[in-house]
PDB file of C-alpha atoms in Angstrom:
ATOM      1  CA  MET V 139     -12.155 -11.565  -6.372  1.00 41.00           C
ATOM      2  CA  LEU V 140      -8.440 -12.193  -6.944  1.00 44.00           C
ATOM      3  CA  SER V 141      -6.067 -14.308  -4.895  1.00 41.00           C
ATOM      4  CA  VAL V 142      -2.370 -13.521  -5.058  1.00 46.00           C
ATOM      5  CA  VAL V 143       0.671 -13.794  -2.773  1.00 46.00           C
ATOM      6  CA  GLY V 144      -1.401 -15.454  -0.051  1.00 48.00           C
ATOM      7  CA  ARG V 145      -3.961 -12.623  -0.049  1.00 48.00           C
ATOM      8  CA  THR V 146      -7.502 -12.565  -1.319  1.00 50.00           C
ATOM      9  CA  LEU V 147      -8.084  -9.262  -3.057  1.00 50.00           C
ATOM     10  CA  VAL V 148     -11.632  -8.141  -2.417  1.00 52.00           C
ATOM     11  CA  PRO V 149     -12.950  -4.604  -2.079  1.00 52.00           C
ATOM     12  CA  MET V 150     -12.680  -3.176   1.412  1.00 47.00           C
ATOM     13  CA  ARG V 151     -15.937  -3.223   3.326  1.00 54.00           C
ATOM     14  CA  MET V 152     -17.325   0.278   3.623  1.00 57.00           C
ATOM     15  CA  LEU V 153     -15.434   1.713   6.540  1.00 58.00           C
ATOM     16  CA  SER V 154     -17.504   3.704   8.980  1.00 63.00           C
ATOM     17  CA  THR V 155     -14.251   5.069  10.388  1.00 73.00           C
ATOM     18  CA  VAL V 156     -10.538   4.783   9.810  1.00 87.00           C
ATOM     19  CA  PRO V 157      -7.966   4.644  12.606  1.00 92.00           C
ATOM     20  CA  GLU V 158      -7.342   8.059  14.167  1.00 93.00           C
ATOM     21  CA  TRP V 159      -3.745   8.125  12.920  1.00 95.00           C
ATOM     22  CA  VAL V 160      -4.840   8.022   9.264  1.00 94.00           C
ATOM     23  CA  ARG V 161      -4.493  11.545   7.814  1.00 93.00           C
ATOM     24  CA  PRO V 162      -6.662  11.387   4.649  1.00 93.00           C
ATOM     25  CA  PRO V 163     -10.423  11.413   5.245  1.00 90.00           C
ATOM     26  CA  ARG V 164     -12.316   8.115   5.144  1.00 89.00           C
ATOM     27  CA  PRO V 165     -13.952   8.759   1.737  1.00 90.00           C
ATOM     28  CA  ALA V 166     -10.507   9.221   0.182  1.00 91.00           C
ATOM     29  CA  VAL V 167      -9.247   5.995   1.734  1.00 92.00           C
ATOM     30  CA  VAL V 168     -12.313   4.023   0.589  1.00 89.00           C
ATOM     31  CA  ARG V 169     -12.146   5.428  -2.936  1.00 91.00           C
ATOM     32  CA  MET V 170      -8.396   4.905  -3.114  1.00 93.00           C
ATOM     33  CA  GLU V 171      -8.713   1.265  -2.044  1.00 91.00           C
ATOM     34  CA  GLY V 172     -11.342   0.599  -4.702  1.00 90.00           C
ATOM     35  CA  PHE V 173      -9.288   2.267  -7.408  1.00 93.00           C
ATOM     36  CA  LEU V 174      -6.092   0.435  -6.417  1.00 94.00           C
ATOM     37  CA  LEU V 175      -7.889  -2.906  -6.526  1.00 93.00           C
ATOM     38  CA  ARG V 176      -9.157  -2.205 -10.044  1.00 93.00           C
ATOM     39  CA  LEU V 177      -5.752  -0.863 -11.090  1.00 96.00           C
ATOM     40  CA  TYR V 178      -4.090  -4.035  -9.836  1.00 96.00           C
ATOM     41  CA  GLY V 179      -6.531  -6.064 -11.938  1.00 94.00           C
ATOM     42  CA  ARG V 180      -5.423  -4.088 -14.978  1.00 94.00           C
ATOM     43  CA  THR V 181      -1.652  -3.831 -14.394  1.00 96.00           C
ATOM     44  CA  LYS V 182      -0.754  -6.631 -11.943  1.00 96.00           C
ATOM     45  CA  SER V 183       1.735  -4.079 -10.596  1.00 97.00           C
ATOM     46  CA  PRO V 184       3.508  -5.152  -7.395  1.00 97.00           C
ATOM     47  CA  GLU V 185       3.595  -1.476  -6.354  1.00 97.00           C
ATOM     48  CA  VAL V 186      -0.201  -1.306  -6.543  1.00 97.00           C
ATOM     49  CA  LEU V 187      -0.529  -4.609  -4.676  1.00 96.00           C
ATOM     50  CA  GLY V 188       1.684  -3.293  -1.867  1.00 96.00           C
ATOM     51  CA  ALA V 189      -0.307  -0.063  -1.626  1.00 96.00           C
ATOM     52  CA  TRP V 190      -3.615  -1.930  -1.672  1.00 94.00           C
ATOM     53  CA  ALA V 191      -2.412  -4.294   1.093  1.00 93.00           C
ATOM     54  CA  CYS V 192      -1.826  -1.272   3.367  1.00 94.00           C
ATOM     55  CA  LEU V 193      -5.329   0.073   2.835  1.00 92.00           C
ATOM     56  CA  ASP V 194      -6.888  -3.380   3.205  1.00 89.00           C
ATOM     57  CA  TRP V 195      -5.167  -3.792   6.579  1.00 91.00           C
ATOM     58  CA  LEU V 196      -6.966  -0.695   7.910  1.00 90.00           C
ATOM     59  CA  GLY V 197     -10.250  -2.601   8.162  1.00 85.00           C
ATOM     60  CA  GLY V 198      -8.824  -4.817  10.902  1.00 81.00           C
ATOM     61  CA  TRP V 199     -11.566  -7.278   9.979  1.00 77.00           C
ATOM     62  CA  LEU V 200      -9.908 -10.253  11.665  1.00 80.00           C
ATOM     63  CA  GLY V 201      -8.871  -8.447  14.847  1.00 81.00           C
ATOM     64  CA  GLU V 202      -5.470  -9.626  16.075  1.00 85.00           C
ATOM     65  CA  LYS V 203      -5.264 -12.046  13.128  1.00 84.00           C
ATOM     66  CA  THR V 204      -5.531  -9.261  10.524  1.00 84.00           C
ATOM     67  CA  ARG V 205      -2.591  -9.507   8.156  1.00 82.00           C
ATOM     68  CA  GLY V 206      -0.484  -6.421   7.582  1.00 87.00           C
ATOM     69  CA  PRO V 207       1.269  -5.747   4.271  1.00 92.00           C
ATOM     70  CA  LEU V 208       4.582  -7.312   5.332  1.00 91.00           C
ATOM     71  CA  ILE V 209       4.825  -9.825   8.187  1.00 77.00           C
ATOM     72  CA  LEU V 210       2.846  -8.318  11.026  1.00 76.00           C
ATOM     73  CA  ARG V 211      -0.518  -9.574  12.139  1.00 79.00           C
ATOM     74  CA  GLY V 212      -2.740  -7.463  14.337  1.00 85.00           C
ATOM     75  CA  LEU V 213      -4.830  -4.364  14.472  1.00 87.00           C
ATOM     76  CA  PRO V 214      -3.743  -1.369  12.387  1.00 91.00           C
ATOM     77  CA  THR V 215      -1.787   0.879  14.717  1.00 91.00           C
ATOM     78  CA  GLU V 216       0.297   3.922  13.872  1.00 94.00           C
ATOM     79  CA  ALA V 217       3.422   2.334  15.359  1.00 91.00           C
ATOM     80  CA  ALA V 218       2.977  -0.787  13.203  1.00 91.00           C
ATOM     81  CA  ALA V 219       2.364   1.347  10.092  1.00 94.00           C
ATOM     82  CA  ARG V 220       5.471   3.440  10.730  1.00 94.00           C
ATOM     83  CA  GLY V 221       7.555   0.313  11.384  1.00 93.00           C
ATOM     84  CA  ASP V 222       6.351  -1.399   8.209  1.00 94.00           C
ATOM     85  CA  MET V 223       6.929   1.814   6.242  1.00 95.00           C
ATOM     86  CA  ARG V 224      10.561   1.912   7.383  1.00 95.00           C
ATOM     87  CA  VAL V 225      11.134  -1.784   6.716  1.00 96.00           C
ATOM     88  CA  ALA V 226       9.475  -1.512   3.294  1.00 97.00           C
ATOM     89  CA  SER V 227      11.584   1.524   2.433  1.00 97.00           C
ATOM     90  CA  ALA V 228      14.826  -0.258   3.315  1.00 97.00           C
ATOM     91  CA  ILE V 229      13.846  -3.336   1.303  1.00 97.00           C
ATOM     92  CA  ALA V 230      12.705  -1.225  -1.661  1.00 97.00           C
ATOM     93  CA  GLU V 231      16.170   0.350  -1.684  1.00 97.00           C
ATOM     94  CA  GLY V 232      17.864  -3.068  -1.499  1.00 96.00           C
ATOM     95  CA  GLU V 233      19.550  -2.347   1.834  1.00 96.00           C
ATOM     96  CA  THR V 234      21.203  -5.186   3.711  1.00 96.00           C
ATOM     97  CA  TYR V 235      19.635  -6.541   6.883  1.00 97.00           C
ATOM     98  CA  PRO V 236      20.021  -3.940   9.628  1.00 96.00           C
ATOM     99  CA  GLY V 237      21.541  -4.479  13.018  1.00 95.00           C
ATOM    100  CA  PRO V 238      19.760  -4.253  16.362  1.00 95.00           C
ATOM    101  CA  ALA V 239      20.422  -0.497  16.699  1.00 96.00           C
ATOM    102  CA  TRP V 240      18.399   0.197  13.508  1.00 96.00           C
ATOM    103  CA  TRP V 241      15.439  -1.823  14.751  1.00 95.00           C
ATOM    104  CA  ASP V 242      15.642  -0.229  18.200  1.00 94.00           C
ATOM    105  CA  GLY V 243      15.985   3.251  16.672  1.00 94.00           C
ATOM    106  CA  HIS V 244      12.717   2.725  14.782  1.00 92.00           C
ATOM    107  CA  ALA V 245      10.961   1.301  17.872  1.00 90.00           C
ATOM    108  CA  ILE V 246      10.317  -2.061  16.191  1.00 90.00           C
ATOM    109  CA  ALA V 247       9.949  -4.745  18.851  1.00 87.00           C
ATOM    110  CA  VAL V 248      12.052  -7.902  18.613  1.00 89.00           C
ATOM    111  CA  GLY V 249       8.961 -10.039  17.888  1.00 85.00           C
ATOM    112  CA  ASP V 250       7.926  -7.721  15.034  1.00 86.00           C
ATOM    113  CA  ARG V 251      11.268  -7.817  13.208  1.00 91.00           C
ATOM    114  CA  MET V 252      11.453  -9.517   9.842  1.00 93.00           C
ATOM    115  CA  PRO V 253      13.652 -12.604   9.886  1.00 94.00           C
ATOM    116  CA  VAL V 254      17.026 -12.295   8.125  1.00 95.00           C
ATOM    117  CA  GLU V 255      16.100 -14.995   5.594  1.00 95.00           C
ATOM    118  CA  GLU V 256      12.871 -13.265   4.566  1.00 94.00           C
ATOM    119  CA  TRP V 257      14.664  -9.918   4.230  1.00 96.00           C
ATOM    120  CA  ALA V 258      17.298 -11.503   1.982  1.00 96.00           C
ATOM    121  CA  THR V 259      14.622 -13.162  -0.160  1.00 96.00           C
ATOM    122  CA  ARG V 260      12.735  -9.879  -0.550  1.00 96.00           C
ATOM    123  CA  ILE V 261      15.745  -7.728  -1.518  1.00 96.00           C
ATOM    124  CA  ALA V 262      16.835 -10.393  -4.021  1.00 97.00           C
ATOM    125  CA  SER V 263      13.492 -10.114  -5.829  1.00 95.00           C
ATOM    126  CA  GLU V 264      12.758  -7.114  -8.028  1.00 95.00           C
ATOM    127  CA  TYR V 265       9.027  -7.867  -7.676  1.00 95.00           C
ATOM    128  CA  GLU V 266       9.282  -7.781  -3.857  1.00 96.00           C
ATOM    129  CA  ARG V 267      11.283  -4.537  -3.895  1.00 96.00           C
ATOM    130  CA  HIS V 268       8.579  -2.920  -6.071  1.00 96.00           C
ATOM    131  CA  TYR V 269       5.893  -4.323  -3.749  1.00 97.00           C
ATOM    132  CA  CYS V 270       7.713  -2.739  -0.793  1.00 97.00           C
ATOM    133  CA  HIS V 271       7.892   0.570  -2.659  1.00 97.00           C
ATOM    134  CA  GLY V 272       4.090   0.479  -2.876  1.00 97.00           C
ATOM    135  CA  VAL V 273       3.890  -0.243   0.856  1.00 97.00           C
ATOM    136  CA  ARG V 274       6.143   2.659   1.799  1.00 97.00           C
ATOM    137  CA  VAL V 275       4.307   5.162  -0.421  1.00 97.00           C
ATOM    138  CA  ALA V 276       0.853   4.050   0.759  1.00 97.00           C
ATOM    139  CA  PHE V 277       1.826   4.217   4.423  1.00 97.00           C
ATOM    140  CA  GLY V 278       3.477   7.567   3.736  1.00 96.00           C
ATOM    141  CA  TRP V 279       0.167   8.839   2.288  1.00 96.00           C
ATOM    142  CA  LEU V 280      -1.868   7.394   5.168  1.00 96.00           C
ATOM    143  CA  LEU V 281       0.504   8.894   7.763  1.00 96.00           C
ATOM    144  CA  GLY V 282       0.706  12.301   6.081  1.00 94.00           C
ATOM    145  CA  VAL V 283       4.403  11.922   5.215  1.00 94.00           C
ATOM    146  CA  VAL V 284       3.567  11.830   1.490  1.00 92.00           C
ATOM    147  CA  ASP V 285       1.220  14.643   0.502  1.00 90.00           C
ATOM    148  CA  ASP V 286       0.906  13.803  -3.196  1.00 93.00           C
ATOM    149  CA  PRO V 287      -1.242  10.680  -3.757  1.00 94.00           C
ATOM    150  CA  ALA V 288      -0.017  10.601  -7.375  1.00 95.00           C
ATOM    151  CA  LEU V 289       3.120   8.921  -6.024  1.00 95.00           C
ATOM    152  CA  LEU V 290       0.947   5.797  -5.686  1.00 95.00           C
ATOM    153  CA  ALA V 291       0.873   5.502  -9.503  1.00 96.00           C
ATOM    154  CA  PRO V 292       2.772   2.387 -10.560  1.00 96.00           C
ATOM    155  CA  VAL V 293       5.930   2.548 -12.617  1.00 94.00           C
ATOM    156  CA  ARG V 294       6.061  -1.145 -13.567  1.00 94.00           C
ATOM    157  CA  ASP V 295       3.493  -3.817 -14.342  1.00 95.00           C
ATOM    158  CA  GLY V 296       3.506  -7.391 -13.021  1.00 93.00           C
ATOM    159  CA  GLU V 297       5.956  -8.502 -15.711  1.00 93.00           C
ATOM    160  CA  GLY V 298       8.438  -5.769 -14.772  1.00 91.00           C
ATOM    161  CA  ALA V 299       7.771  -3.718 -17.910  1.00 94.00           C
ATOM    162  CA  ARG V 300       7.523   0.048 -17.547  1.00 95.00           C
ATOM    163  CA  ILE V 301       3.982   1.406 -17.672  1.00 96.00           C
ATOM    164  CA  SER V 302       3.604   3.918 -20.474  1.00 96.00           C
ATOM    165  CA  MET V 303       3.970   7.564 -19.498  1.00 96.00           C
ATOM    166  CA  VAL V 304       0.509   8.269 -20.944  1.00 96.00           C
ATOM    167  CA  ASP V 305      -1.151   5.635 -18.745  1.00 96.00           C
ATOM    168  CA  ARG V 306       0.966   6.558 -15.730  1.00 96.00           C
ATOM    169  CA  GLU V 307       0.010  10.224 -16.048  1.00 96.00           C
ATOM    170  CA  ALA V 308      -3.675   9.261 -16.325  1.00 96.00           C
ATOM    171  CA  TYR V 309      -3.341   7.194 -13.112  1.00 96.00           C
ATOM    172  CA  ARG V 310      -1.536  10.066 -11.370  1.00 96.00           C
ATOM    173  CA  CYS V 311      -4.316  12.516 -12.304  1.00 95.00           C
ATOM    174  CA  HIS V 312      -7.003  10.119 -11.117  1.00 94.00           C
ATOM    175  CA  LEU V 313      -5.198   9.466  -7.813  1.00 95.00           C
ATOM    176  CA  ARG V 314      -5.071  13.215  -7.158  1.00 94.00           C
ATOM    177  CA  GLU V 315      -8.730  13.516  -8.112  1.00 93.00           C
ATOM    178  CA  ILE V 316      -9.669  10.807  -5.601  1.00 91.00           C
ATOM    179  CA  ALA V 317      -7.951  12.719  -2.804  1.00 88.00           C
ATOM    180  CA  GLN V 318      -9.585  16.014  -3.831  1.00 85.00           C
ATOM    181  CA  LEU V 319     -13.060  14.491  -4.128  1.00 76.00           C
ATOM    182  CA  ALA V 320     -12.803  13.311  -0.546  1.00 65.00           C
ATOM    183  CA  ALA V 321     -13.853  16.731   0.659  1.00 54.00           C
ATOM    184  CA  GLY V 322     -17.223  16.303  -1.087  1.00 56.00           C
ATOM    185  CA  PRO V 323     -20.038  13.833  -0.425  1.00 54.00           C
ATOM    186  CA  GLU V 324     -19.332  10.175  -1.117  1.00 50.00           C
ATOM    187  CA  VAL V 325     -20.853   8.964  -4.363  1.00 47.00           C
ATOM    188  CA  PRO V 326     -21.617   5.203  -4.223  1.00 49.00           C
ATOM    189  CA  GLY V 327     -21.075   4.683  -7.984  1.00 46.00           C
ATOM    190  CA  ASP V 328     -17.694   6.432  -7.838  1.00 45.00           C
ATOM    191  CA  ARG V 329     -15.997   3.220  -6.660  1.00 44.00           C
ATOM    192  CA  ARG V 330     -16.864   1.535  -9.961  1.00 41.00           C
ATOM    193  CA  ARG V 331     -15.489   4.266 -12.193  1.00 45.00           C
ATOM    194  CA  ALA V 332     -13.420   3.019 -15.089  1.00 47.00           C
ATOM    195  CA  ILE V 333      -9.660   3.068 -14.822  1.00 51.00           C
ATOM    196  CA  PRO V 334      -8.382   5.971 -16.893  1.00 53.00           C
ATOM    197  CA  THR V 335      -6.297   5.114 -19.906  1.00 49.00           C
ATOM    198  CA  GLY V 336      -4.114   7.313 -22.054  1.00 45.00           C
TER     199      GLY V 336
END
């Protein structure tokens, strides 16, 4: 069990279902969450942490108190996922705090909007921008906007160093394999599979 950035990283409880808005099948989501948790342990990548936080949120284990990957608390809804994906994308790109029309255009309620100070802190931090990249890609995969799960492969580790192309390609191949295996029966030992290395 790891604790980082105010989150305790523990494997997701076996989901009997995922929210209806989630496009990948449940076995893919469960396997992906397990792999991302192990990959974070190896790389400390903020991108992986952001992606894992999205999948962890799906359990909704604390009801309305369940923490989302950015600032929201509550059950995992499609509207919240789409809102967080848009916010994460803007932060990942280092965009300045948007005006009310942007928030309204993305149907993000006033109470769900990130405060200006937090936005500024996040775009000023390379770690936070990479974390937000992981959030946007994971939500994109969950929502069916991103069809290649290999995009979840981290580019940088927790120190900001680039992950080797050999390791990154191994992660990309394994991420695709996880999504393809989802069509078959779930194998309990699959969650403990070693992280591929180059």
